Short mmCIF file of C-alpha atoms and ligand atoms in Angstrom, two decimals:
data_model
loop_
_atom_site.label_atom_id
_atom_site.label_comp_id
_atom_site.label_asym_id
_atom_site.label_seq_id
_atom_site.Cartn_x
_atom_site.Cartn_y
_atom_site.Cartn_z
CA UNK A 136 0.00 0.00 0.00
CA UNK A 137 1.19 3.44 -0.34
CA UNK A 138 1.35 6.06 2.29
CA UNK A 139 -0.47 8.30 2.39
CA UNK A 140 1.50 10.97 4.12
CA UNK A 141 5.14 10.16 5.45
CA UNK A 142 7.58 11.45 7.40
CA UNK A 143 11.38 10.24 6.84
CA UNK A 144 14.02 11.80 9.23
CA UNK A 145 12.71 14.76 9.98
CA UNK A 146 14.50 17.26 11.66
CA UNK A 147 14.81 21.01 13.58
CA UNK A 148 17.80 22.61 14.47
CA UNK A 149 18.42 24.87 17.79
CA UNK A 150 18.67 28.25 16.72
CA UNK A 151 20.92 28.78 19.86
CA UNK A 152 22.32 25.78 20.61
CA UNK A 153 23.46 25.10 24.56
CA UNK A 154 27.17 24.14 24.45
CA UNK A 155 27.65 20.23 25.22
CA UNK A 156 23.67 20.01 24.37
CA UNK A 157 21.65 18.14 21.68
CA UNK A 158 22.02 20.28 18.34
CA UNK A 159 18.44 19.64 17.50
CA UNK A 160 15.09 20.49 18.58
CA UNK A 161 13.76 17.29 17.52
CA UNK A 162 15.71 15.10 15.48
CA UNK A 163 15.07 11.75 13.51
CA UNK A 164 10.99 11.95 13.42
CA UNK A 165 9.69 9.26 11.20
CA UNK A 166 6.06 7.98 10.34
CA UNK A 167 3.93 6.77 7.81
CA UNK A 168 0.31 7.45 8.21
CA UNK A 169 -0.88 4.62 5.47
CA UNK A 170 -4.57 5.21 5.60
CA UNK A 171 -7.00 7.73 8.09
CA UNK A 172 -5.83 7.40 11.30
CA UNK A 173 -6.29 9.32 14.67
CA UNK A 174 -3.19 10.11 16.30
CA UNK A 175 -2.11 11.88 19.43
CA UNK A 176 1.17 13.60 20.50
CA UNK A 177 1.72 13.70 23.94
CA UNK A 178 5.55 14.55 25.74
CA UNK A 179 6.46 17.27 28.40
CA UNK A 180 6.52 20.96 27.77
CA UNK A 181 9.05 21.65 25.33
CA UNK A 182 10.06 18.47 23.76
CA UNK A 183 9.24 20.25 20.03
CA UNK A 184 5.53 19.25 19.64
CA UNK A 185 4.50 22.48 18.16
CA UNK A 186 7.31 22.94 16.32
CA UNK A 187 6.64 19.50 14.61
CA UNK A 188 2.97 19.95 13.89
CA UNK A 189 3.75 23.65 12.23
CA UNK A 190 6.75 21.73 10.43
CA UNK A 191 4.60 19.09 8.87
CA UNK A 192 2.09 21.79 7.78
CA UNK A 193 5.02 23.80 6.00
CA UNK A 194 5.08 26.91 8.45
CA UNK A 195 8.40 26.23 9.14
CA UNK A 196 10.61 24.45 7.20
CA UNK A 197 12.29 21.24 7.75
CA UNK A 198 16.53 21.62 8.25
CA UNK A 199 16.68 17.72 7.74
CA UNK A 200 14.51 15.12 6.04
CA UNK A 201 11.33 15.00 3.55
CA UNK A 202 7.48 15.05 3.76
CA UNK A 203 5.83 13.09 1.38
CA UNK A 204 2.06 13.45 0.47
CA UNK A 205 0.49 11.19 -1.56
CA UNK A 206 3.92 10.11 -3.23
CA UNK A 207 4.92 13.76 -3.86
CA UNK A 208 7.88 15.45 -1.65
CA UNK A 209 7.46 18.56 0.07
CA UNK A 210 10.04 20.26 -2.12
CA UNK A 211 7.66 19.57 -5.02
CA UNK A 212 4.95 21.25 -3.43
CA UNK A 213 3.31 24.79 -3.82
CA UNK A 214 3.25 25.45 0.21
CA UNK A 215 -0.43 26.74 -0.32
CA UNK A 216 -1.95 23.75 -1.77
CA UNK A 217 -0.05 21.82 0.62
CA UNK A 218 -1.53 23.33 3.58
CA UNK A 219 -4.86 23.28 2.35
CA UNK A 220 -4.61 19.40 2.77
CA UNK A 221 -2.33 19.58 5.93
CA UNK A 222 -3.93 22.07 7.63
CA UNK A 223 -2.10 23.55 11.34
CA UNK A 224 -4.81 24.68 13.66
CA UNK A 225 -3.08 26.75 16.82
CA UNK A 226 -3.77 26.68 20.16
CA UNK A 227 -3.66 30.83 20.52
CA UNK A 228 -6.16 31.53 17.72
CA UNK A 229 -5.89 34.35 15.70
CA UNK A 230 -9.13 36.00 14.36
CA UNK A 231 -8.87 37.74 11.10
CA UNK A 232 -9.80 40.66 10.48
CA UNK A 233 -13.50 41.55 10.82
CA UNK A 234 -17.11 39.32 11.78
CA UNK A 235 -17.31 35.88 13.00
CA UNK A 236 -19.16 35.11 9.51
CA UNK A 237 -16.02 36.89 7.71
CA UNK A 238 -13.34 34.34 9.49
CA UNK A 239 -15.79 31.52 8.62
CA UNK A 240 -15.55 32.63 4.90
CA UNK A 241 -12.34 33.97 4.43
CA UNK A 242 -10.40 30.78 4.96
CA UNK A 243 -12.54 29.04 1.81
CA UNK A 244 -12.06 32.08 -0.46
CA UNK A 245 -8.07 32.60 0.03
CA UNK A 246 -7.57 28.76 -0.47
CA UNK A 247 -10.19 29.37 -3.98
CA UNK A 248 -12.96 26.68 -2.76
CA UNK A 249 -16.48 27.96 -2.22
CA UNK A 250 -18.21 27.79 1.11
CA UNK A 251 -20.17 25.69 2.55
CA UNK A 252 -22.54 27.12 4.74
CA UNK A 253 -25.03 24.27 5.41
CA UNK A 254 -21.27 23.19 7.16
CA UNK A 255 -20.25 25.63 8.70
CA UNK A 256 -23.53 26.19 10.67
CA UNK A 257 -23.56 22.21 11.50
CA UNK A 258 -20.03 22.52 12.70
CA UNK A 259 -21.22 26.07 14.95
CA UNK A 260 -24.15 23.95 16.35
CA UNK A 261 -21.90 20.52 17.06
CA UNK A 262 -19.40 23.23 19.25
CA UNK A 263 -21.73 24.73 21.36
CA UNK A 264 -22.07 28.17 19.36
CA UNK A 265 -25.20 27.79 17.46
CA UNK A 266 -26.54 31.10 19.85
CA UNK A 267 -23.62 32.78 18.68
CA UNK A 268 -23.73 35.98 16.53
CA UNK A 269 -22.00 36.27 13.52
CA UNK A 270 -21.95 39.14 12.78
CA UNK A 271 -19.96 39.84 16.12
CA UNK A 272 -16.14 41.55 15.56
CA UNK A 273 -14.08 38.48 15.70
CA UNK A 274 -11.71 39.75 18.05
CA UNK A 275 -14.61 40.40 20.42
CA UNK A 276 -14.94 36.78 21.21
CA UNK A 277 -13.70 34.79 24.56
CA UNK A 278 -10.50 32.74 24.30
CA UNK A 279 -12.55 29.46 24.59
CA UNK A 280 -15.06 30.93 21.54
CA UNK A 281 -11.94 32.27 19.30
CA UNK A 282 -10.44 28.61 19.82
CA UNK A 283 -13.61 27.02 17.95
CA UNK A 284 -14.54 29.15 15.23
CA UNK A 285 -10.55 29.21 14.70
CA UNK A 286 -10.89 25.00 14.34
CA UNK A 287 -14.36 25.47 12.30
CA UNK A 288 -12.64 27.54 9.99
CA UNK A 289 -10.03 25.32 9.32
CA UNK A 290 -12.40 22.24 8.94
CA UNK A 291 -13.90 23.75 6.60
CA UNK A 292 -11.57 23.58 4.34
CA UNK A 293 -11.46 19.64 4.27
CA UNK A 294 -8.36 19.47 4.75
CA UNK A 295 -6.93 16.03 4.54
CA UNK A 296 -4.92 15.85 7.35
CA UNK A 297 -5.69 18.06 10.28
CA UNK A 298 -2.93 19.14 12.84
CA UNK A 299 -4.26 20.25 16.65
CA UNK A 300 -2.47 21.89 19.14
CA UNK A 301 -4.11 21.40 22.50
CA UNK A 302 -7.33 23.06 20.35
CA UNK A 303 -9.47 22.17 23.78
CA UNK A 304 -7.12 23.93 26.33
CA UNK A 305 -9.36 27.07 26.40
CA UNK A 306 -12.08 25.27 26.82
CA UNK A 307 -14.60 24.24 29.65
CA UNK A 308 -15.14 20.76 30.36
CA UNK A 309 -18.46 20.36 28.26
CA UNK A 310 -17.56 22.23 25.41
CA UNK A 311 -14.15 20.06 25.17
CA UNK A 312 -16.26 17.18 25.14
CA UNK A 313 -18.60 18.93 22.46
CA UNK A 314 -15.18 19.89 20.28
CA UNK A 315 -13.74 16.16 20.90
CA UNK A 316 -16.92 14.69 19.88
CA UNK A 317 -17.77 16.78 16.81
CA UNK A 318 -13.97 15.83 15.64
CA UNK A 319 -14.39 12.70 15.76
CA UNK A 320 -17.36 12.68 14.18
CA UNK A 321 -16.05 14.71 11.16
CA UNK A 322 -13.01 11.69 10.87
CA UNK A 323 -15.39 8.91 10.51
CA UNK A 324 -17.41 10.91 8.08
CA UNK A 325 -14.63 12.76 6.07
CA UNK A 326 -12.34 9.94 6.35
CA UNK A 327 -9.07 12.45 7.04
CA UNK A 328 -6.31 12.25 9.40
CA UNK A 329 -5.99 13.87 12.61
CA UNK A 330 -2.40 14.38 14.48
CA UNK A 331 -3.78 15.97 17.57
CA UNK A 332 -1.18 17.39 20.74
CA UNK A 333 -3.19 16.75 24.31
CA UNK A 334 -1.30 17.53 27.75
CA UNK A 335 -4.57 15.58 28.72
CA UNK A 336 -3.90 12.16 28.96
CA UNK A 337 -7.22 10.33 29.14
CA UNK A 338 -8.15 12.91 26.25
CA UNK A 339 -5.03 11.16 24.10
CA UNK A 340 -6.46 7.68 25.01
CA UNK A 341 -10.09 8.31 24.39
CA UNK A 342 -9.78 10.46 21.12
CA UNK A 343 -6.60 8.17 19.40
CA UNK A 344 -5.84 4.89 18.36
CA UNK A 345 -2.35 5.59 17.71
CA UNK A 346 0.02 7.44 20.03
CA UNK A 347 3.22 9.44 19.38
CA UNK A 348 5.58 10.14 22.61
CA UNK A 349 7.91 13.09 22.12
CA UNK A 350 10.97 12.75 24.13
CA UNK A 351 15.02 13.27 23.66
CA UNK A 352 14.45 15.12 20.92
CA UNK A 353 12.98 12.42 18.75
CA UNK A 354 9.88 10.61 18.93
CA UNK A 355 10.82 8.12 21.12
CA UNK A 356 7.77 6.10 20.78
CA UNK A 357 5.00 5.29 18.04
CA UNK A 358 2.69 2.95 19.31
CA UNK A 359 -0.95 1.99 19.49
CA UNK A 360 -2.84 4.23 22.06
CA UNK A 361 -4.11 1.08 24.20
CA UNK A 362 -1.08 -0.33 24.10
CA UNK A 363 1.80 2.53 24.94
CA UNK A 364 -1.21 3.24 27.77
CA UNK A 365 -1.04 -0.10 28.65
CA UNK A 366 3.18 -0.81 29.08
CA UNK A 367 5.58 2.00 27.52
CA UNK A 368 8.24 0.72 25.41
CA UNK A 369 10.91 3.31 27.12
CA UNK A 370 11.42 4.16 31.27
CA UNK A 371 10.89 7.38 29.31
CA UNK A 372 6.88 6.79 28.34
CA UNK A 373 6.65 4.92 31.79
CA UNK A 374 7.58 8.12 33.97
CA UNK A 375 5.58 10.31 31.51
CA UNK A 376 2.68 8.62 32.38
CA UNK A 377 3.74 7.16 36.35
CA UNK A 378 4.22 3.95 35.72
CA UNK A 379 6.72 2.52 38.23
CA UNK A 380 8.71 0.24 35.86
CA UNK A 381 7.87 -2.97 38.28
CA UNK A 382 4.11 -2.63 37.18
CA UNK A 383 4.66 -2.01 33.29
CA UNK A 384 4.90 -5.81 33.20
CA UNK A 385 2.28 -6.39 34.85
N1 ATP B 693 14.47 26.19 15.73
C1 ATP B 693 14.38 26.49 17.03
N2 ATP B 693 15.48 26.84 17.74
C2 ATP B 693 15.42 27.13 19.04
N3 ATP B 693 14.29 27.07 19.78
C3 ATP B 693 13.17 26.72 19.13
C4 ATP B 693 13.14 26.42 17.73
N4 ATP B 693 11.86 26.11 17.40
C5 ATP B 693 11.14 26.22 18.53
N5 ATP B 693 11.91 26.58 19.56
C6 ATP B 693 11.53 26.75 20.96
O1 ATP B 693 11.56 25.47 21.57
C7 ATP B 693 10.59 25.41 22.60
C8 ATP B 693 9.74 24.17 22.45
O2 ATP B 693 9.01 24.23 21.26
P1 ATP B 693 7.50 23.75 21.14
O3 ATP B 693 6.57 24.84 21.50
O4 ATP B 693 7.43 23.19 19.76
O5 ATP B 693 7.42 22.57 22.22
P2 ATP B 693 6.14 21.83 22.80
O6 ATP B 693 6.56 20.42 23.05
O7 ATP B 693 4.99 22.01 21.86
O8 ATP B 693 5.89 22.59 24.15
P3 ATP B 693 4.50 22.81 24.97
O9 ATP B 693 4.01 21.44 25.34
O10 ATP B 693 4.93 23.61 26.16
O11 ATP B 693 3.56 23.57 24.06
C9 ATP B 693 9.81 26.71 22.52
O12 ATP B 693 10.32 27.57 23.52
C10 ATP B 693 10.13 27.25 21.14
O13 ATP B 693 10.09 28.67 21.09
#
């Protein structure tokens, strides 16, 4: 089978790099995502999470390594049509400029696709903002509010693949639920990819089935969700997630 989207030895270098330390930000990453899949990323603050997700979505660019799409590198790639199927949503949105309704068009028009409204109002109701108005200055909204229509925006795009960082972490309990649930949702209907960064840990094991542990600047583990849950393959993944390493066996 071919992948779909794959990852061969990527890698970031430190722009300031501590003497006697690592040279790399992340170094090594390699994956092949061979068919729709639901994957979380999950490592301590500052392991390069971020930095990967905006790498694979061509915001920053690799210093080692290729990204291949649907058999075509990077390199070969005009960066606009390859974000518009690997799509980065951020975990500070940032509202364009003008209404709620102008954010939720915008996106469609500068990648040339028309918009769907019928969608976008299905996708308001699914995240708890069907009260909202739209015709509301953007930049008016709450954190928590600017964090969905910044994820509705992006969704509707279609993007293939769909790269999340922490896109629930302004969010209260039941609207997290509401945005986890109307995500996956939109997977089993559109069939895409989603490469999702959690710091919450049962989120990561109820929203993936595969798992990707960031850690000494690589990523140290790729595993099924249940089963890196389950027993870590590194003392690494076990102290992540406090499992004394007597028990892992268990
Ligand atoms: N090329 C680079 N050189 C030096 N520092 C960098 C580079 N790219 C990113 N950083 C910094 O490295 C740190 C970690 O990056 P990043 O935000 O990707 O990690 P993270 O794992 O997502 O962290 P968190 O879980 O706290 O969001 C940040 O302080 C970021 O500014």
């Amino acid at each position: 089978m071919t992948a779909r989207f794959e990852i061969q030895g990527l890698a970031r270098k430190l722009r300031n790099q501590e003497k006697g330390g690592s040279p790399y930000l992340f170094a090594e990453v390699s994956a092949v995502i061979g068919q729709p899949e639901r994957i979380s990323v999950i490592g301590a603050s500052g392991q390069g999470k971020s930095t990967l997700l905006r790498t694979l979505a061509l915001l920053e660019s690799p210093d080692q390594g290729d990204m291949i799409y649907e058999g075509v590198s990077y390199r070969k790639y005009d960066p606009r049509m390859w974000r518009k199927q690997i799509c980065y949503v951020a975990q500070q949105a940032v509202m364009l400029p003008g209404s709620v309704e102008d954010n939720l068009r915008t996106a469609s028009r500068l990648h040339g696709g028309s918009y769907d409204e019928r969608l976008a109002s299905r996708l308001l109701e699914e995240a708890m903002l069907a009260e909202l108005d739209r015709n509301k200055p953007a930049g008016d909204l709450s954190g928590g509010e600017k964090q969905r229509i910044a994820l509705i925006r992006s969704m509707l795009l279609r993007p293939s693949v769909l790269l999340l960082d922490e896109v629930t972490s302004a969010l209260d309990r039941n609207s997290a639920r509401a945005v986890e649930q109307l995500l996956l949702r939109w997977q089993a209907e559109e069939g895409g990819t989603m490469i999702w960064i959690t710091h919450d840990l049962e989120q990561a094991e109820r929203t993936s089935h595969r798992t990707w542990f960031m850690s000494g600047s690589t990523l140290l583990e790729d595993r099924q969700t249940a089963e890196f849950f389950r027993q870590p393959a590194t003392e690494a993944g076990r102290q992540f997630i406090r499992i004394p390493a007597n028990e892992a066996t268990l």
